[in-house]
Coordinates of C-alpha atoms in Angstrom, one line a residue:
X1 CA 26.5 81.2 -38.1
X2 CA 23.7 81.6 -40.6
X3 CA 20.5 83.1 -39.2
X4 CA 17.3 84.8 -40.4
X5 CA 17.7 88.6 -40.4
X6 CA 15.9 91.4 -42.0
X7 CA 15.2 95.2 -41.6
X8 CA 11.9 96.4 -40.6
X9 CA 11.3 100.2 -40.4
X10 CA 14.9 100.9 -39.6
X11 CA 15.0 98.1 -37.0
X12 CA 17.1 95.0 -36.9
X13 CA 14.8 91.9 -36.8
X14 CA 15.8 88.3 -36.4
X15 CA 13.3 85.5 -36.9
X16 CA 9.8 86.1 -38.2
X17 CA 9.0 89.6 -39.2
X18 CA 5.5 89.4 -40.6
X19 CA 2.8 87.5 -38.7
X20 CA 3.0 84.2 -40.6
X21 CA 5.7 84.9 -43.2
X22 CA 8.6 82.5 -43.7
X23 CA 11.6 84.3 -42.2
X24 CA 13.9 85.9 -45.0
X25 CA 17.3 84.3 -45.2
X26 CA 19.6 87.4 -45.1
X27 CA 22.9 88.3 -43.4
X28 CA 22.9 91.3 -41.2
X29 CA 24.7 94.1 -43.1
X30 CA 27.8 95.7 -41.7
X31 CA 28.1 93.6 -38.7
X32 CA 30.1 90.5 -39.9
X33 CA 33.6 92.3 -39.8
X34 CA 33.1 93.8 -36.4
X35 CA 34.3 92.1 -33.2
X36 CA 31.7 90.2 -31.2
X37 CA 32.0 90.2 -27.5
X38 CA 34.2 87.6 -25.6
X39 CA 32.5 87.8 -22.3
X40 CA 29.3 89.5 -21.1
X41 CA 27.7 90.3 -17.7
X42 CA 24.1 89.2 -17.7
X43 CA 21.8 90.6 -15.0
X44 CA 18.8 88.9 -13.6
X45 CA 18.1 90.5 -10.2
X46 CA 14.8 89.2 -9.1
X47 CA 14.7 85.8 -10.5
X48 CA 17.5 83.1 -10.6
X49 CA 18.2 81.1 -13.7
X50 CA 18.7 78.1 -11.3
X51 CA 15.0 78.3 -10.1
X52 CA 12.1 76.1 -11.2
X53 CA 9.9 77.9 -13.8
X54 CA 6.3 78.1 -12.8
X55 CA 7.2 78.9 -9.1
X56 CA 7.1 82.3 -7.4
X57 CA 8.5 84.8 -9.9
X58 CA 10.3 82.2 -12.1
X59 CA 8.7 81.8 -15.5
X60 CA 9.5 82.3 -19.2
X61 CA 12.2 84.8 -18.5
X62 CA 14.2 82.1 -16.5
X63 CA 14.0 79.8 -19.4
X64 CA 15.0 82.6 -21.8
X65 CA 18.1 83.5 -19.8
X66 CA 19.3 79.9 -19.4
X67 CA 18.8 78.9 -23.0
X68 CA 20.3 82.1 -24.5
X69 CA 23.3 82.0 -22.1
X70 CA 24.0 78.3 -23.1
X71 CA 23.7 79.1 -26.8
X72 CA 25.8 82.2 -26.7
X73 CA 28.5 80.2 -24.8
X74 CA 28.4 77.6 -27.7
X75 CA 29.3 80.4 -30.2
X76 CA 32.2 81.5 -27.9
X77 CA 30.6 84.2 -26.0
X78 CA 31.2 83.6 -22.2
X79 CA 28.3 84.6 -19.9
X80 CA 28.3 85.5 -16.2
X81 CA 24.8 85.9 -14.8
X82 CA 24.5 88.0 -11.7
X83 CA 21.3 87.2 -9.6
X84 CA 20.2 87.8 -6.0
X85 CA 20.9 85.2 -3.5
X86 CA 17.5 83.9 -2.2
X87 CA 18.9 81.5 0.5
X88 CA 21.9 81.4 2.8
X89 CA 25.0 79.2 2.1
X90 CA 24.8 79.4 -1.6
X91 CA 28.2 79.3 -3.3
X92 CA 29.3 82.7 -4.7
X93 CA 29.4 81.1 -8.2
X94 CA 28.0 78.0 -9.8
X95 CA 28.8 76.8 -13.3
X96 CA 25.4 76.4 -15.1
X97 CA 27.0 75.0 -18.3
X98 CA 30.4 75.2 -19.9
X99 CA 31.1 79.0 -20.5
X100 CA 28.0 80.0 -18.2
X101 CA 28.6 81.1 -14.6
X102 CA 25.8 82.1 -12.2
X103 CA 27.1 84.6 -9.6
X104 CA 24.9 85.0 -6.3
X105 CA 24.8 88.4 -4.9
X106 CA 23.9 89.2 -1.5
X107 CA 21.3 92.0 -1.4
X108 CA 18.5 92.0 1.3
X109 CA 17.1 89.2 3.3
X110 CA 17.2 85.8 1.7
X111 CA 13.6 84.8 2.3
X112 CA 10.3 86.5 2.0
X113 CA 11.3 89.4 -0.1
X114 CA 8.5 90.2 -2.7
X115 CA 9.5 91.5 -6.2
X116 CA 7.7 94.8 -5.2
X117 CA 10.3 95.3 -2.4
X118 CA 13.4 94.8 -4.5
X119 CA 13.9 98.3 -5.6
X120 CA 15.1 99.1 -2.2
X121 CA 17.9 96.4 -2.6
X122 CA 19.3 97.7 -5.8
X123 CA 22.1 99.6 -4.2
X124 CA 23.2 96.5 -2.4
X125 CA 22.9 94.4 -5.5
X126 CA 24.9 97.0 -7.5
X127 CA 27.6 96.9 -4.7
X128 CA 27.9 93.2 -5.0
X129 CA 28.2 93.3 -8.8
X130 CA 31.0 96.0 -8.5
X131 CA 32.8 93.8 -5.9
X132 CA 32.8 90.9 -8.2
X133 CA 34.0 93.1 -11.1
X134 CA 36.8 94.7 -8.9
X135 CA 38.5 91.3 -8.7
X136 CA 39.2 91.3 -12.5
X137 CA 41.4 93.2 -14.9
X138 CA 39.9 96.2 -16.7
X139 CA 38.0 95.1 -19.8
X140 CA 36.8 91.8 -18.2
X141 CA 33.3 92.3 -19.6
X142 CA 32.7 93.7 -23.1
X143 CA 29.0 94.3 -22.5
X144 CA 26.1 94.3 -20.0
X145 CA 22.8 92.5 -20.9
X146 CA 20.1 93.3 -18.3
X147 CA 16.7 91.6 -18.1
X148 CA 13.5 93.3 -16.7
X149 CA 13.6 96.8 -15.4
X150 CA 15.2 96.1 -11.9
X151 CA 18.2 94.5 -13.6
X152 CA 18.3 97.5 -16.0
X153 CA 19.0 100.0 -13.3
X154 CA 21.9 97.9 -12.1
X155 CA 23.0 97.4 -15.7
X156 CA 22.8 101.1 -16.4
X157 CA 25.3 101.9 -13.5
X158 CA 27.6 99.0 -14.3
X159 CA 27.9 99.8 -18.0
X160 CA 28.7 103.4 -17.3
X161 CA 31.3 102.5 -14.7
X162 CA 32.9 99.9 -16.9
X163 CA 32.8 101.9 -20.1
X164 CA 30.9 99.2 -22.1
X165 CA 27.5 99.3 -23.9
X166 CA 24.2 98.3 -22.2
X167 CA 21.8 95.9 -24.0
X168 CA 18.4 95.7 -22.2
X169 CA 15.4 93.3 -22.6
X170 CA 12.3 94.5 -20.9
X171 CA 10.3 91.2 -21.0
X172 CA 7.3 93.0 -19.8
X173 CA 6.5 96.7 -19.6
X174 CA 4.5 98.5 -17.0
X175 CA 2.6 100.8 -19.3
X176 CA 1.6 97.9 -21.6
X177 CA 0.5 95.9 -18.5
X178 CA -1.4 98.7 -17.1
X179 CA -3.2 99.2 -20.3
X180 CA -4.6 95.7 -20.2
X181 CA -5.1 94.8 -16.6
X182 CA -7.2 91.8 -15.5
X183 CA -10.1 92.5 -13.2
X184 CA -9.0 92.8 -9.7
X185 CA -5.3 92.9 -10.7
X186 CA -2.9 95.6 -9.2
X187 CA -1.5 98.2 -11.5
X188 CA 2.3 98.4 -11.9
X189 CA 3.6 101.4 -9.7
X190 CA 4.7 104.8 -11.1
X191 CA 8.3 104.0 -9.8
X192 CA 8.5 101.2 -12.4
X193 CA 7.2 103.4 -15.2
X194 CA 9.8 106.1 -14.3
X195 CA 12.6 103.4 -14.0
X196 CA 11.7 101.8 -17.4
X197 CA 11.7 105.3 -19.0
X198 CA 15.2 105.9 -17.7
X199 CA 16.5 102.7 -18.9
X200 CA 15.1 103.0 -22.4
X201 CA 16.9 106.4 -22.7
X202 CA 20.1 105.0 -21.3
X203 CA 20.5 101.7 -23.2
X204 CA 22.6 101.3 -26.3
X205 CA 20.3 98.7 -27.7
X206 CA 16.7 97.4 -26.6
X207 CA 15.9 93.7 -27.5
X208 CA 12.2 93.2 -28.2
X209 CA 10.6 89.8 -28.6
X210 CA 8.3 90.8 -31.4
X211 CA 7.7 93.7 -33.9
X212 CA 4.6 94.6 -31.7
X213 CA 6.9 95.0 -28.7
X214 CA 9.4 97.0 -30.5
X215 CA 6.4 99.4 -31.5
X216 CA 5.2 99.5 -28.0
X217 CA 8.8 100.6 -26.9
X218 CA 8.6 103.5 -29.3
X219 CA 5.0 104.4 -28.7
X220 CA 4.9 104.1 -24.8
X221 CA 8.5 105.0 -23.9
X222 CA 9.7 107.2 -26.8
X223 CA 12.5 104.6 -27.7
X224 CA 14.7 105.6 -30.5
X225 CA 13.7 103.2 -33.3
X226 CA 17.3 102.8 -34.4
X227 CA 18.2 101.4 -31.0
X228 CA 15.3 98.8 -31.0
X229 CA 16.2 95.2 -32.4
X230 CA 13.6 92.4 -32.6
X231 CA 14.9 88.9 -31.8
X232 CA 12.3 86.3 -31.3
X233 CA 13.1 84.0 -28.2
X234 CA 13.7 80.4 -29.1
X235 CA 12.5 77.0 -27.8
X236 CA 14.5 74.0 -26.8
X237 CA 13.8 71.8 -29.9
X238 CA 15.8 68.9 -28.3
X239 CA 13.6 68.8 -25.2
X240 CA 10.2 69.9 -26.7
X241 CA 9.5 67.3 -29.3
X242 CA 6.5 65.2 -30.4
X243 CA 8.4 62.2 -29.0
X244 CA 6.5 59.0 -28.9
X245 CA 3.1 60.8 -29.1
X246 CA 0.0 61.7 -27.2
X247 CA -1.1 58.3 -26.1
X248 CA 2.3 57.3 -24.5
X249 CA 2.5 60.7 -22.7
X250 CA -0.9 60.2 -21.3
X251 CA -0.1 56.7 -20.3
X252 CA 3.0 57.9 -18.4
X253 CA 1.1 60.7 -16.6
X254 CA -1.9 58.5 -15.8
X255 CA -4.3 60.5 -17.9
X256 CA -7.4 59.1 -19.5
X257 CA -6.7 58.2 -23.2
X258 CA -10.1 59.2 -24.6
X259 CA -10.5 62.7 -22.7
X260 CA -10.5 66.1 -24.1
X261 CA -7.7 67.6 -22.2
X262 CA -7.4 71.5 -22.3
X263 CA -4.2 72.3 -20.3
X264 CA -3.2 75.4 -18.5
X265 CA 0.5 75.6 -17.8
X266 CA 2.0 78.7 -16.1
X267 CA 2.0 80.9 -13.1
X268 CA -1.4 81.2 -11.3
X269 CA -2.0 84.9 -11.3
X270 CA -4.8 87.2 -12.8
X271 CA -2.5 88.3 -15.7
X272 CA -2.3 84.7 -16.9
X273 CA -6.2 84.4 -16.6
X274 CA -6.5 80.7 -15.8
X275 CA -10.0 81.5 -14.4
X276 CA -11.1 82.1 -18.1
X277 CA -10.4 78.5 -18.9
X278 CA -12.3 77.3 -15.9
X279 CA -15.3 79.5 -16.8
X280 CA -15.2 78.3 -20.4
X281 CA -15.2 74.6 -19.2
X282 CA -18.1 75.3 -16.9
X283 CA -20.0 76.8 -19.9
X284 CA -19.3 73.7 -22.0
X285 CA -20.6 71.4 -19.4
X286 CA -23.7 73.6 -18.8
X287 CA -24.5 73.4 -22.5
X288 CA -23.8 69.7 -22.9
X289 CA -23.7 67.8 -19.6
X290 CA -22.5 64.6 -21.3
X291 CA -19.1 66.4 -21.7
X292 CA -18.6 66.0 -17.9
X293 CA -17.4 62.3 -18.5
X294 CA -14.9 63.4 -21.3
X295 CA -13.3 66.5 -19.9
X296 CA -10.1 66.4 -17.8
X297 CA -8.6 70.0 -17.1
X298 CA -5.1 70.0 -15.7
X299 CA -3.7 73.3 -14.2
X300 CA 0.1 72.9 -13.9
X301 CA 1.7 75.8 -12.0
X302 CA 1.9 77.7 -8.7
X303 CA 0.5 80.9 -7.5
X304 CA 2.7 84.0 -8.3
X305 CA 2.8 87.8 -8.1
X306 CA -0.8 89.2 -7.4
X307 CA -2.0 85.6 -7.3
X308 CA -0.2 85.1 -4.1
X309 CA -2.9 87.4 -2.4
X310 CA -5.4 84.4 -2.7
X311 CA -3.4 81.2 -3.6
X312 CA -6.4 79.1 -3.2
X313 CA -8.7 81.3 -5.4
X314 CA -8.7 79.1 -8.4
X315 CA -9.7 76.0 -6.4
X316 CA -12.5 77.9 -4.9
X317 CA -13.6 79.1 -8.3
X318 CA -13.6 75.5 -9.6
X319 CA -15.9 74.5 -6.8
X320 CA -18.2 77.5 -7.2
X321 CA -18.6 76.7 -10.9
X322 CA -19.5 73.1 -10.1
X323 CA -16.3 71.7 -11.9
X324 CA -14.1 70.7 -9.0
X325 CA -14.2 67.2 -10.2
X326 CA -13.0 68.1 -13.7
X327 CA -10.0 70.4 -12.7
X328 CA -6.8 68.8 -11.5
X329 CA -4.1 71.0 -9.9
X330 CA -0.5 70.1 -10.1
X331 CA 2.5 71.9 -8.8
X332 CA 5.0 73.3 -11.3
X333 CA 7.2 70.6 -13.0
X334 CA 10.6 70.4 -14.5
X335 CA 11.1 71.1 -18.1
X336 CA 11.2 67.5 -19.3
X337 CA 8.0 66.6 -17.4
X338 CA 6.4 69.8 -18.8
X339 CA 7.2 68.5 -22.3
X340 CA 5.1 65.4 -21.4
X341 CA 2.2 67.5 -20.2
X342 CA 2.3 69.3 -23.6
X343 CA 2.3 66.1 -25.4
X344 CA -0.6 64.7 -23.5
X345 CA -2.8 67.8 -23.9
X346 CA -5.5 68.1 -26.5
X347 CA -5.0 71.9 -26.6
X348 CA -2.9 74.4 -24.5
X349 CA -5.1 77.2 -23.3
X350 CA -3.3 80.7 -22.9
X351 CA -6.0 83.4 -22.1
X352 CA -3.4 85.9 -20.9
X353 CA -4.2 89.6 -20.6
X354 CA -0.6 90.5 -21.6
X355 CA 2.3 88.3 -23.1
X356 CA 5.5 89.8 -24.3
X357 CA 6.0 86.6 -26.3
X358 CA 4.4 83.6 -24.7
X359 CA 7.2 81.0 -24.8
X360 CA 5.1 78.1 -23.6
X361 CA 2.9 78.5 -26.7
X362 CA 5.9 77.6 -28.9
X363 CA 7.0 74.9 -26.4
X364 CA 3.6 73.2 -26.6
X365 CA 3.4 73.4 -30.5
X366 CA 7.0 71.9 -30.6
X367 CA 5.6 69.0 -28.7
X368 CA 2.8 68.6 -31.3
X369 CA 0.0 70.4 -29.5
X370 CA -2.2 73.2 -30.8
X371 CA -2.6 76.4 -28.7
X372 CA -5.9 78.4 -28.0
X373 CA -4.7 81.8 -27.0
X374 CA -5.8 85.4 -26.5
X375 CA -4.8 87.6 -29.4
X376 CA -2.4 89.8 -27.3
X377 CA 1.3 90.7 -27.3
X378 CA 3.5 88.2 -29.0
X379 CA 1.0 85.3 -29.1
X380 CA -0.1 86.2 -32.8
X381 CA 3.6 85.6 -33.8
X382 CA 3.7 82.4 -31.7
X383 CA 0.5 81.0 -32.9
X384 CA -0.5 80.7 -36.6
X385 CA -4.2 81.3 -36.2
X386 CA -6.4 78.6 -37.9
X387 CA -3.3 76.4 -38.7
X388 CA -1.4 75.7 -35.6
X389 CA -4.0 76.9 -33.0
X390 CA -6.9 79.5 -32.5
X391 CA -6.5 83.1 -31.5
X392 CA -9.4 84.8 -29.5
X393 CA -9.9 88.6 -29.5
X394 CA -10.8 89.5 -26.0
X395 CA -11.3 87.5 -22.8
X396 CA -15.0 86.4 -23.0
X397 CA -15.2 82.9 -21.5
X398 CA -18.0 82.1 -24.0
X399 CA -15.6 82.7 -26.9
X400 CA -13.1 80.2 -25.4
X401 CA -16.0 77.8 -24.9
X402 CA -17.0 78.0 -28.5
X403 CA -13.3 77.4 -29.7
X404 CA -12.9 74.4 -27.3
X405 CA -16.2 72.9 -28.7
X406 CA -14.5 72.7 -32.1
X407 CA -12.1 70.2 -30.5
X408 CA -14.9 68.1 -29.1
X409 CA -16.9 68.3 -32.5
X410 CA -13.8 67.4 -34.7
X411 CA -11.9 64.6 -33.1
X412 CA -9.1 64.8 -35.6
X413 CA -8.6 68.7 -35.0
X414 CA -5.9 68.2 -32.4
X415 CA -3.8 65.9 -34.6
X416 CA -4.3 68.0 -37.7
X417 CA -3.3 71.3 -36.0
X418 CA -0.7 69.6 -33.8
X419 CA 1.3 68.3 -37.0
X420 CA 1.3 71.8 -38.4
X421 CA 2.3 73.2 -34.9
X422 CA 5.3 71.1 -34.6
X423 CA 6.4 72.3 -38.0
X424 CA 5.8 75.9 -37.2
X425 CA 7.8 75.6 -34.0
X426 CA 10.9 74.6 -35.8
X427 CA 11.5 78.2 -36.9
X428 CA 12.0 79.2 -33.3
X429 CA 15.3 77.4 -32.3
X430 CA 17.5 79.0 -29.7
X431 CA 20.5 78.9 -32.1
X432 CA 18.7 81.5 -34.3
X433 CA 17.8 83.6 -31.3
X434 CA 21.4 83.4 -30.0
X435 CA 22.9 84.3 -33.4
X436 CA 20.5 87.2 -33.6
X437 CA 21.4 88.4 -30.0
X438 CA 25.1 88.2 -30.8
X439 CA 24.6 90.4 -33.8
X440 CA 22.8 93.0 -31.6
X441 CA 25.7 92.8 -29.1
X442 CA 28.3 93.3 -32.0
X443 CA 26.3 96.3 -33.4
X444 CA 26.1 97.9 -29.9
X445 CA 29.8 97.5 -29.3
X446 CA 30.6 99.0 -32.7
X447 CA 28.4 102.0 -32.1
X448 CA 29.7 102.5 -28.5
X449 CA 33.4 102.4 -29.7
X450 CA 32.6 105.0 -32.5
X451 CA 30.8 107.2 -29.9
X452 CA 33.7 107.0 -27.5
X453 CA 36.2 107.8 -30.3
X454 CA 34.2 110.8 -31.4
X455 CA 33.8 112.0 -27.9
X456 CA 37.6 111.9 -27.2
X457 CA 38.3 113.1 -30.7

C-alpha cells in the first residue's frame, strides 16, 4: 500500500513532516521485505473503543483506536483490543468489525472508578489479559500496541511474557501537560511520570502523532530517537465530508441560517479551555452589542476529568458573563451527528492548553469548516494558519475575540477558509495512518527478532 514516508532526524515519519509541506511520496527503506504482523494485541485499559467519544474519559483516543484497528484489519492485520469492563454482564468478546475483536477484562468495580484510581487495578487487568492469552497457542500475538501510560504498563509485562515487541503510543504525557496547566487544573501525579519514564525505556517503538511530540519524548523522557516514529492520526474521510453544505446542516439541527456560530466540541475540562471561548464571546458582545442578535454558541460535549469536580461550572460562567442566552449546551453526540455540527458551524474553536494532535480539528476541516485554535501541541500541523484556520499564541480571550471578529467582518471568510480546509484534510486519511503504523510494527518485529537472535547467539 503506498503511503507518505520520510526520515527526519533519524526518525521514521509518516504523513506531513514540515508544518505545511506536501508529504513526500517515498517508500520506507528496508521494511518491505520483512514480515508484517498477522495479529496484534491492542491495549486500552481506561477507555473502551465501544464508548461514545465526548463522555467521561472517552475522546480522540477512542476514535483513534477504533479507526486504526479497522484499517489495520483491512490490510490483513487482525486486532484484538483489551479494555476494562465498566458494567456487569458484558460479553467477554465483541466483534467491532471484521478482523477486530474487543475483549472485556474484569478489573475492579464496574462503576464509579476514576481514571486516577486505575493504577491499583493494573495487576487485575494484566491477569485478565494473561488468562485470555493462555487459551491460545504460543505465538498467537505477534506484537503488543498499548495506548496511554496505564496500558503501557500492562503491555510491557505482556510483551515480555509473550516474547514479542511492544509498540506504545502516549497520546498525552504528564510532563508536557504539567508544563502547560490551565489555571485551577490538577497536575498529573508523580506516579504517572515514573510510569511513563519506565514505558519509554521498555518499548521497542514509540509512536508520536507529530514531530513536536517525538521531540518532547526525547527531551522530557530521554527516549532513544531511533525508537520514535511519527505517524499522524487520520480522519474518517467517508464520515467527515462537506456533504450537502452549511445551510442544510443548520436546517437539520434547527440552527439560525444567518448566525455566526463558533462551535466548541469536546470534553468539558480545564485542559480543553471552553471557558476561553465564552470569555471571548462576552468581549465581542461588550464591544458590539448588536452582535447579540447574530451569535449562537453551541458547546457539544460532557464534563470529563478534572471538569467533573464542577460539572455545572461552564453554565455558571455563561450566566456570570451575561451570555447565557447565547450559549447552548448539548450532550455528546455520535460521530455522524458530530459531522453535521461541524458542517453547521462558522468556525470550530479549540483553545486547548495541550493537544497531542487535535483530531477534531481535522474532522471539522474535512467537513469544510475552518478552525480557530491555540498554537499548542499538534494543532500547528492540523491547522494551516491563515489558510484553513487561525492559530493563536497563548490563551488570552481578547486574542480569540479579535480572531472571531474577522469572521464577523468578512462574511465570506468561513467559506473561503472552509474550501481550503476540506482540501487540507484529505492528506489525513486513516489508510495512510494504518500503512505507516504497519510499517512501524514491521520494523519493531525485525529489530526484536534480530536482538533475540544475537542474545541467543
